[in-house]
PDB file of C-alpha atoms in Angstrom:
ATOM      1  CA  MET A   1     191.352 -15.369  33.618  1.00 57.00           C
ATOM      2  CA  ILE A   2     189.562 -15.597  36.932  1.00 80.00           C
ATOM      3  CA  LEU A   3     192.439 -16.583  39.198  1.00 87.00           C
ATOM      4  CA  PRO A   4     194.931 -14.026  40.485  1.00 86.00           C
ATOM      5  CA  LYS A   5     198.557 -14.257  39.391  1.00 86.00           C
ATOM      6  CA  VAL A   6     199.602 -14.588  43.044  1.00 89.00           C
ATOM      7  CA  ARG A   7     197.702 -17.104  45.178  1.00 92.00           C
ATOM      8  CA  ASP A   8     195.821 -15.633  48.086  1.00 96.00           C
ATOM      9  CA  LEU A   9     196.798 -17.736  51.111  1.00 97.00           C
ATOM     10  CA  ARG A  10     193.314 -17.237  52.541  1.00 97.00           C
ATOM     11  CA  PHE A  11     192.177 -19.714  49.851  1.00 97.00           C
ATOM     12  CA  VAL A  12     194.910 -22.264  50.533  1.00 97.00           C
ATOM     13  CA  THR A  13     194.182 -24.846  53.207  1.00 97.00           C
ATOM     14  CA  ILE A  14     196.130 -24.772  56.436  1.00 97.00           C
ATOM     15  CA  ARG A  15     197.772 -28.134  55.701  1.00 94.00           C
ATOM     16  CA  ARG A  16     199.139 -26.654  52.454  1.00 94.00           C
ATOM     17  CA  GLY A  17     200.551 -23.541  54.125  1.00 96.00           C
ATOM     18  CA  GLY A  18     197.569 -21.210  53.891  1.00 97.00           C
ATOM     19  CA  THR A  19     194.935 -20.097  56.357  1.00 98.00           C
ATOM     20  CA  LEU A  20     191.765 -21.731  54.973  1.00 98.00           C
ATOM     21  CA  THR A  21     190.118 -24.243  57.285  1.00 98.00           C
ATOM     22  CA  ASP A  22     188.578 -27.395  55.863  1.00 98.00           C
ATOM     23  CA  ALA A  23     185.192 -26.257  57.152  1.00 98.00           C
ATOM     24  CA  ASP A  24     185.424 -22.967  55.266  1.00 98.00           C
ATOM     25  CA  HIS A  25     186.688 -24.767  52.154  1.00 98.00           C
ATOM     26  CA  ARG A  26     183.551 -26.900  52.242  1.00 98.00           C
ATOM     27  CA  LEU A  27     181.366 -23.803  52.698  1.00 98.00           C
ATOM     28  CA  LEU A  28     182.999 -22.197  49.671  1.00 98.00           C
ATOM     29  CA  ALA A  29     182.249 -25.311  47.618  1.00 98.00           C
ATOM     30  CA  LEU A  30     178.615 -25.393  48.740  1.00 98.00           C
ATOM     31  CA  TRP A  31     178.146 -21.709  47.978  1.00 98.00           C
ATOM     32  CA  ALA A  32     179.719 -22.121  44.538  1.00 98.00           C
ATOM     33  CA  ALA A  33     177.439 -25.090  43.861  1.00 98.00           C
ATOM     34  CA  SER A  34     174.398 -23.014  44.824  1.00 98.00           C
ATOM     35  CA  CYS A  35     175.494 -20.191  42.506  1.00 98.00           C
ATOM     36  CA  ALA A  36     175.911 -22.617  39.614  1.00 98.00           C
ATOM     37  CA  GLU A  37     172.695 -24.480  40.301  1.00 98.00           C
ATOM     38  CA  HIS A  38     170.741 -21.214  40.297  1.00 98.00           C
ATOM     39  CA  VAL A  39     171.507 -20.721  36.588  1.00 98.00           C
ATOM     40  CA  LEU A  40     171.709 -24.388  35.563  1.00 98.00           C
ATOM     41  CA  PRO A  41     168.273 -24.277  33.851  1.00 98.00           C
ATOM     42  CA  LEU A  42     169.836 -21.918  31.292  1.00 98.00           C
ATOM     43  CA  PHE A  43     172.073 -24.789  30.190  1.00 98.00           C
ATOM     44  CA  GLU A  44     169.525 -27.563  30.585  1.00 98.00           C
ATOM     45  CA  SER A  45     166.958 -25.724  28.454  1.00 98.00           C
ATOM     46  CA  VAL A  46     169.423 -25.869  25.546  1.00 98.00           C
ATOM     47  CA  ARG A  47     170.943 -29.302  26.253  1.00 98.00           C
ATOM     48  CA  PRO A  48     168.412 -31.250  28.322  1.00 98.00           C
ATOM     49  CA  SER A  49     170.081 -34.587  27.648  1.00 98.00           C
ATOM     50  CA  ASP A  50     173.593 -33.496  28.709  1.00 98.00           C
ATOM     51  CA  PRO A  51     174.039 -34.316  32.423  1.00 98.00           C
ATOM     52  CA  ARG A  52     177.628 -33.073  32.793  1.00 98.00           C
ATOM     53  CA  PRO A  53     177.010 -29.673  34.447  1.00 98.00           C
ATOM     54  CA  ARG A  54     174.433 -31.097  36.859  1.00 98.00           C
ATOM     55  CA  GLU A  55     176.794 -33.962  37.673  1.00 98.00           C
ATOM     56  CA  ALA A  56     179.575 -31.455  38.371  1.00 98.00           C
ATOM     57  CA  ILE A  57     177.390 -29.633  40.880  1.00 98.00           C
ATOM     58  CA  GLU A  58     176.452 -32.962  42.457  1.00 98.00           C
ATOM     59  CA  HIS A  59     180.144 -33.886  42.678  1.00 98.00           C
ATOM     60  CA  ALA A  60     180.921 -30.603  44.435  1.00 98.00           C
ATOM     61  CA  ARG A  61     178.327 -31.401  47.074  1.00 98.00           C
ATOM     62  CA  ALA A  62     179.407 -35.043  47.286  1.00 98.00           C
ATOM     63  CA  TRP A  63     182.998 -33.879  47.885  1.00 98.00           C
ATOM     64  CA  VAL A  64     181.764 -31.709  50.762  1.00 98.00           C
ATOM     65  CA  ARG A  65     180.030 -34.746  52.277  1.00 98.00           C
ATOM     66  CA  GLY A  66     183.191 -36.839  51.858  1.00 98.00           C
ATOM     67  CA  GLU A  67     181.551 -39.157  49.323  1.00 98.00           C
ATOM     68  CA  VAL A  68     183.970 -38.477  46.462  1.00 98.00           C
ATOM     69  CA  LYS A  69     187.644 -37.608  46.315  1.00 98.00           C
ATOM     70  CA  MET A  70     188.897 -34.250  45.129  1.00 98.00           C
ATOM     71  CA  MET A  71     190.135 -35.731  41.839  1.00 98.00           C
ATOM     72  CA  ALA A  72     186.637 -37.027  40.995  1.00 98.00           C
ATOM     73  CA  ALA A  73     185.095 -33.620  41.661  1.00 98.00           C
ATOM     74  CA  ARG A  74     187.812 -31.944  39.614  1.00 98.00           C
ATOM     75  CA  ALA A  75     187.254 -34.345  36.720  1.00 98.00           C
ATOM     76  CA  ALA A  76     183.503 -33.709  36.822  1.00 98.00           C
ATOM     77  CA  GLY A  77     184.249 -29.995  36.649  1.00 98.00           C
ATOM     78  CA  GLY A  78     186.340 -30.515  33.551  1.00 98.00           C
ATOM     79  CA  HIS A  79     183.541 -32.482  31.926  1.00 98.00           C
ATOM     80  CA  ALA A  80     181.061 -29.680  32.672  1.00 98.00           C
ATOM     81  CA  MET A  81     183.385 -27.161  31.073  1.00 97.00           C
ATOM     82  CA  GLY A  82     183.637 -29.483  28.089  1.00 98.00           C
ATOM     83  CA  ALA A  83     179.857 -29.291  27.776  1.00 98.00           C
ATOM     84  CA  ALA A  84     180.209 -25.522  27.354  1.00 96.00           C
ATOM     85  CA  ARG A  85     182.751 -25.492  24.550  1.00 95.00           C
ATOM     86  CA  ASP A  86     180.475 -25.498  21.519  1.00 96.00           C
ATOM     87  CA  LEU A  87     177.847 -23.231  23.081  1.00 98.00           C
ATOM     88  CA  ARG A  88     177.479 -19.479  23.327  1.00 98.00           C
ATOM     89  CA  GLY A  89     175.697 -17.129  25.676  1.00 98.00           C
ATOM     90  CA  ALA A  90     173.802 -18.060  28.802  1.00 98.00           C
ATOM     91  CA  ALA A  91     174.030 -21.831  28.323  1.00 98.00           C
ATOM     92  CA  ARG A  92     177.810 -21.681  27.942  1.00 98.00           C
ATOM     93  CA  HIS A  93     178.266 -19.506  31.020  1.00 98.00           C
ATOM     94  CA  ALA A  94     175.953 -21.736  33.077  1.00 98.00           C
ATOM     95  CA  ALA A  95     177.979 -24.843  32.177  1.00 98.00           C
ATOM     96  CA  TYR A  96     181.210 -23.034  33.055  1.00 98.00           C
ATOM     97  CA  ALA A  97     179.688 -22.008  36.397  1.00 98.00           C
ATOM     98  CA  ALA A  98     178.985 -25.673  37.152  1.00 98.00           C
ATOM     99  CA  GLY A  99     182.506 -26.659  36.156  1.00 98.00           C
ATOM    100  CA  GLN A 100     184.028 -23.963  38.346  1.00 98.00           C
ATOM    101  CA  ALA A 101     181.885 -25.065  41.284  1.00 98.00           C
ATOM    102  CA  ALA A 102     183.182 -28.619  41.056  1.00 98.00           C
ATOM    103  CA  VAL A 103     186.843 -27.593  40.907  1.00 98.00           C
ATOM    104  CA  VAL A 104     186.549 -25.634  44.163  1.00 98.00           C
ATOM    105  CA  ALA A 105     187.397 -29.001  45.728  1.00 98.00           C
ATOM    106  CA  HIS A 106     190.819 -28.684  44.076  1.00 97.00           C
ATOM    107  CA  VAL A 107     191.409 -24.911  44.277  1.00 96.00           C
ATOM    108  CA  ALA A 108     189.162 -23.019  46.673  1.00 97.00           C
ATOM    109  CA  ALA A 109     189.633 -19.743  44.773  1.00 96.00           C
ATOM    110  CA  HIS A 110     187.474 -21.118  41.943  1.00 96.00           C
ATOM    111  CA  GLU A 111     184.501 -20.185  44.120  1.00 97.00           C
ATOM    112  CA  LEU A 112     184.507 -16.786  42.478  1.00 97.00           C
ATOM    113  CA  GLY A 113     184.608 -18.363  39.023  1.00 97.00           C
ATOM    114  CA  ALA A 114     181.356 -20.179  39.693  1.00 98.00           C
ATOM    115  CA  ALA A 115     179.748 -16.966  40.900  1.00 98.00           C
ATOM    116  CA  ALA A 116     181.094 -14.817  38.061  1.00 98.00           C
ATOM    117  CA  TYR A 117     180.027 -17.244  35.346  1.00 98.00           C
ATOM    118  CA  ALA A 118     176.579 -17.514  36.933  1.00 98.00           C
ATOM    119  CA  ILE A 119     176.237 -13.739  36.808  1.00 98.00           C
ATOM    120  CA  LYS A 120     177.388 -13.738  33.174  1.00 98.00           C
ATOM    121  CA  ALA A 121     174.765 -16.400  32.432  1.00 98.00           C
ATOM    122  CA  ALA A 122     172.033 -14.259  34.009  1.00 98.00           C
ATOM    123  CA  GLN A 123     173.206 -11.235  32.030  1.00 98.00           C
ATOM    124  CA  ALA A 124     173.241 -13.180  28.759  1.00 98.00           C
ATOM    125  CA  ALA A 125     169.768 -14.624  29.376  1.00 98.00           C
ATOM    126  CA  ALA A 126     168.176 -11.241  30.058  1.00 98.00           C
ATOM    127  CA  PRO A 127     166.125  -9.428  27.443  1.00 98.00           C
ATOM    128  CA  ALA A 128     167.971  -6.828  25.378  1.00 97.00           C
ATOM    129  CA  GLY A 129     169.002  -3.844  27.454  1.00 98.00           C
ATOM    130  CA  GLN A 130     168.365  -5.599  30.776  1.00 98.00           C
ATOM    131  CA  GLY A 131     171.590  -7.595  31.141  1.00 98.00           C
ATOM    132  CA  GLU A 132     173.288  -5.294  33.627  1.00 97.00           C
ATOM    133  CA  ALA A 133     170.222  -5.214  35.871  1.00 98.00           C
ATOM    134  CA  ALA A 134     169.885  -9.003  35.680  1.00 98.00           C
ATOM    135  CA  GLY A 135     173.553  -9.360  36.604  1.00 98.00           C
ATOM    136  CA  ARG A 136     173.185  -7.098  39.628  1.00 98.00           C
ATOM    137  CA  LEU A 137     170.118  -9.049  40.732  1.00 98.00           C
ATOM    138  CA  GLU A 138     172.015 -12.357  40.426  1.00 98.00           C
ATOM    139  CA  CYS A 139     174.993 -10.910  42.300  1.00 98.00           C
ATOM    140  CA  ARG A 140     172.751  -9.775  45.151  1.00 98.00           C
ATOM    141  CA  TRP A 141     171.015 -13.178  45.237  1.00 98.00           C
ATOM    142  CA  GLN A 142     174.420 -14.858  45.513  1.00 98.00           C
ATOM    143  CA  ARG A 143     175.463 -12.576  48.353  1.00 98.00           C
ATOM    144  CA  ASP A 144     172.249 -13.427  50.180  1.00 98.00           C
ATOM    145  CA  GLN A 145     173.269 -17.111  50.018  1.00 98.00           C
ATOM    146  CA  LEU A 146     176.688 -16.557  51.612  1.00 98.00           C
ATOM    147  CA  PRO A 147     177.153 -18.329  54.942  1.00 98.00           C
ATOM    148  CA  GLU A 148     178.217 -15.870  57.623  1.00 98.00           C
ATOM    149  CA  ALA A 149     181.460 -17.792  58.275  1.00 98.00           C
ATOM    150  CA  ILE A 150     182.795 -17.017  54.770  1.00 98.00           C
ATOM    151  CA  ARG A 151     180.881 -13.832  53.952  1.00 98.00           C
ATOM    152  CA  GLU A 152     183.687 -11.320  54.530  1.00 98.00           C
ATOM    153  CA  LEU A 153     186.243 -13.570  52.844  1.00 98.00           C
ATOM    154  CA  VAL A 154     184.156 -13.836  49.668  1.00 98.00           C
ATOM    155  CA  LEU A 155     183.147 -10.173  49.623  1.00 98.00           C
ATOM    156  CA  ASP A 156     186.792  -9.151  49.962  1.00 98.00           C
ATOM    157  CA  ASP A 157     187.738 -11.615  47.217  1.00 97.00           C
ATOM    158  CA  GLN A 158     185.078 -10.046  44.995  1.00 97.00           C
ATOM    159  CA  ARG A 159     186.546  -6.591  45.610  1.00 97.00           C
ATOM    160  CA  LEU A 160     190.077  -7.786  44.879  1.00 96.00           C
ATOM    161  CA  ARG A 161     189.277  -9.804  41.756  1.00 96.00           C
ATOM    162  CA  ASN A 162     186.359  -7.868  40.318  1.00 96.00           C
ATOM    163  CA  ASP A 163     188.483  -6.473  37.498  1.00 94.00           C
ATOM    164  CA  ILE A 164     189.622  -9.927  36.318  1.00 94.00           C
ATOM    165  CA  CYS A 165     186.088 -11.284  36.690  1.00 95.00           C
ATOM    166  CA  TRP A 166     184.546  -8.981  34.085  1.00 95.00           C
ATOM    167  CA  SER A 167     183.536  -6.477  36.796  1.00 96.00           C
ATOM    168  CA  VAL A 168     180.408  -8.515  37.516  1.00 97.00           C
ATOM    169  CA  PHE A 169     180.578  -7.992  41.272  1.00 98.00           C
ATOM    170  CA  ASP A 170     179.517  -4.316  41.126  1.00 95.00           C
ATOM    171  CA  CYS A 171     176.191  -4.886  42.770  1.00 94.00           C
TER     172      CYS A 171
END
């Protein structure tokens, strides 16, 4: 479970009764796509002929540019998560990160899912005994990618949801 039981109105667009601007929604999607893309090679090294996670990341970015509708991005996210189902470890987490990135178009709060799964992928790919350090390094890399306009929002979200996101944001 990566979503809170009660929706945080900061991740609901203004037109739907929340406080999230469309511009910030798009920034969240781009950041999530970057987090997922950073670990995508962990999936592609295991399944080089399966394009679904890469396509999900591309759909997230295409949604930001207005080239695809939310439902297409959401569907691509579901397909990426389907690519993960029979896998384990880093490849599975990387595919889930891509899927979560694409569904940010539908629910902005999935931004943290993309980041958390990317950190889990980095942890799983690390040599024995180095997973925690690899996770902290990935977490710090992600934070370095945060646009200033959404930085405090995401960092606060990480603090609030760290416990339901496997405590991966302790970096």
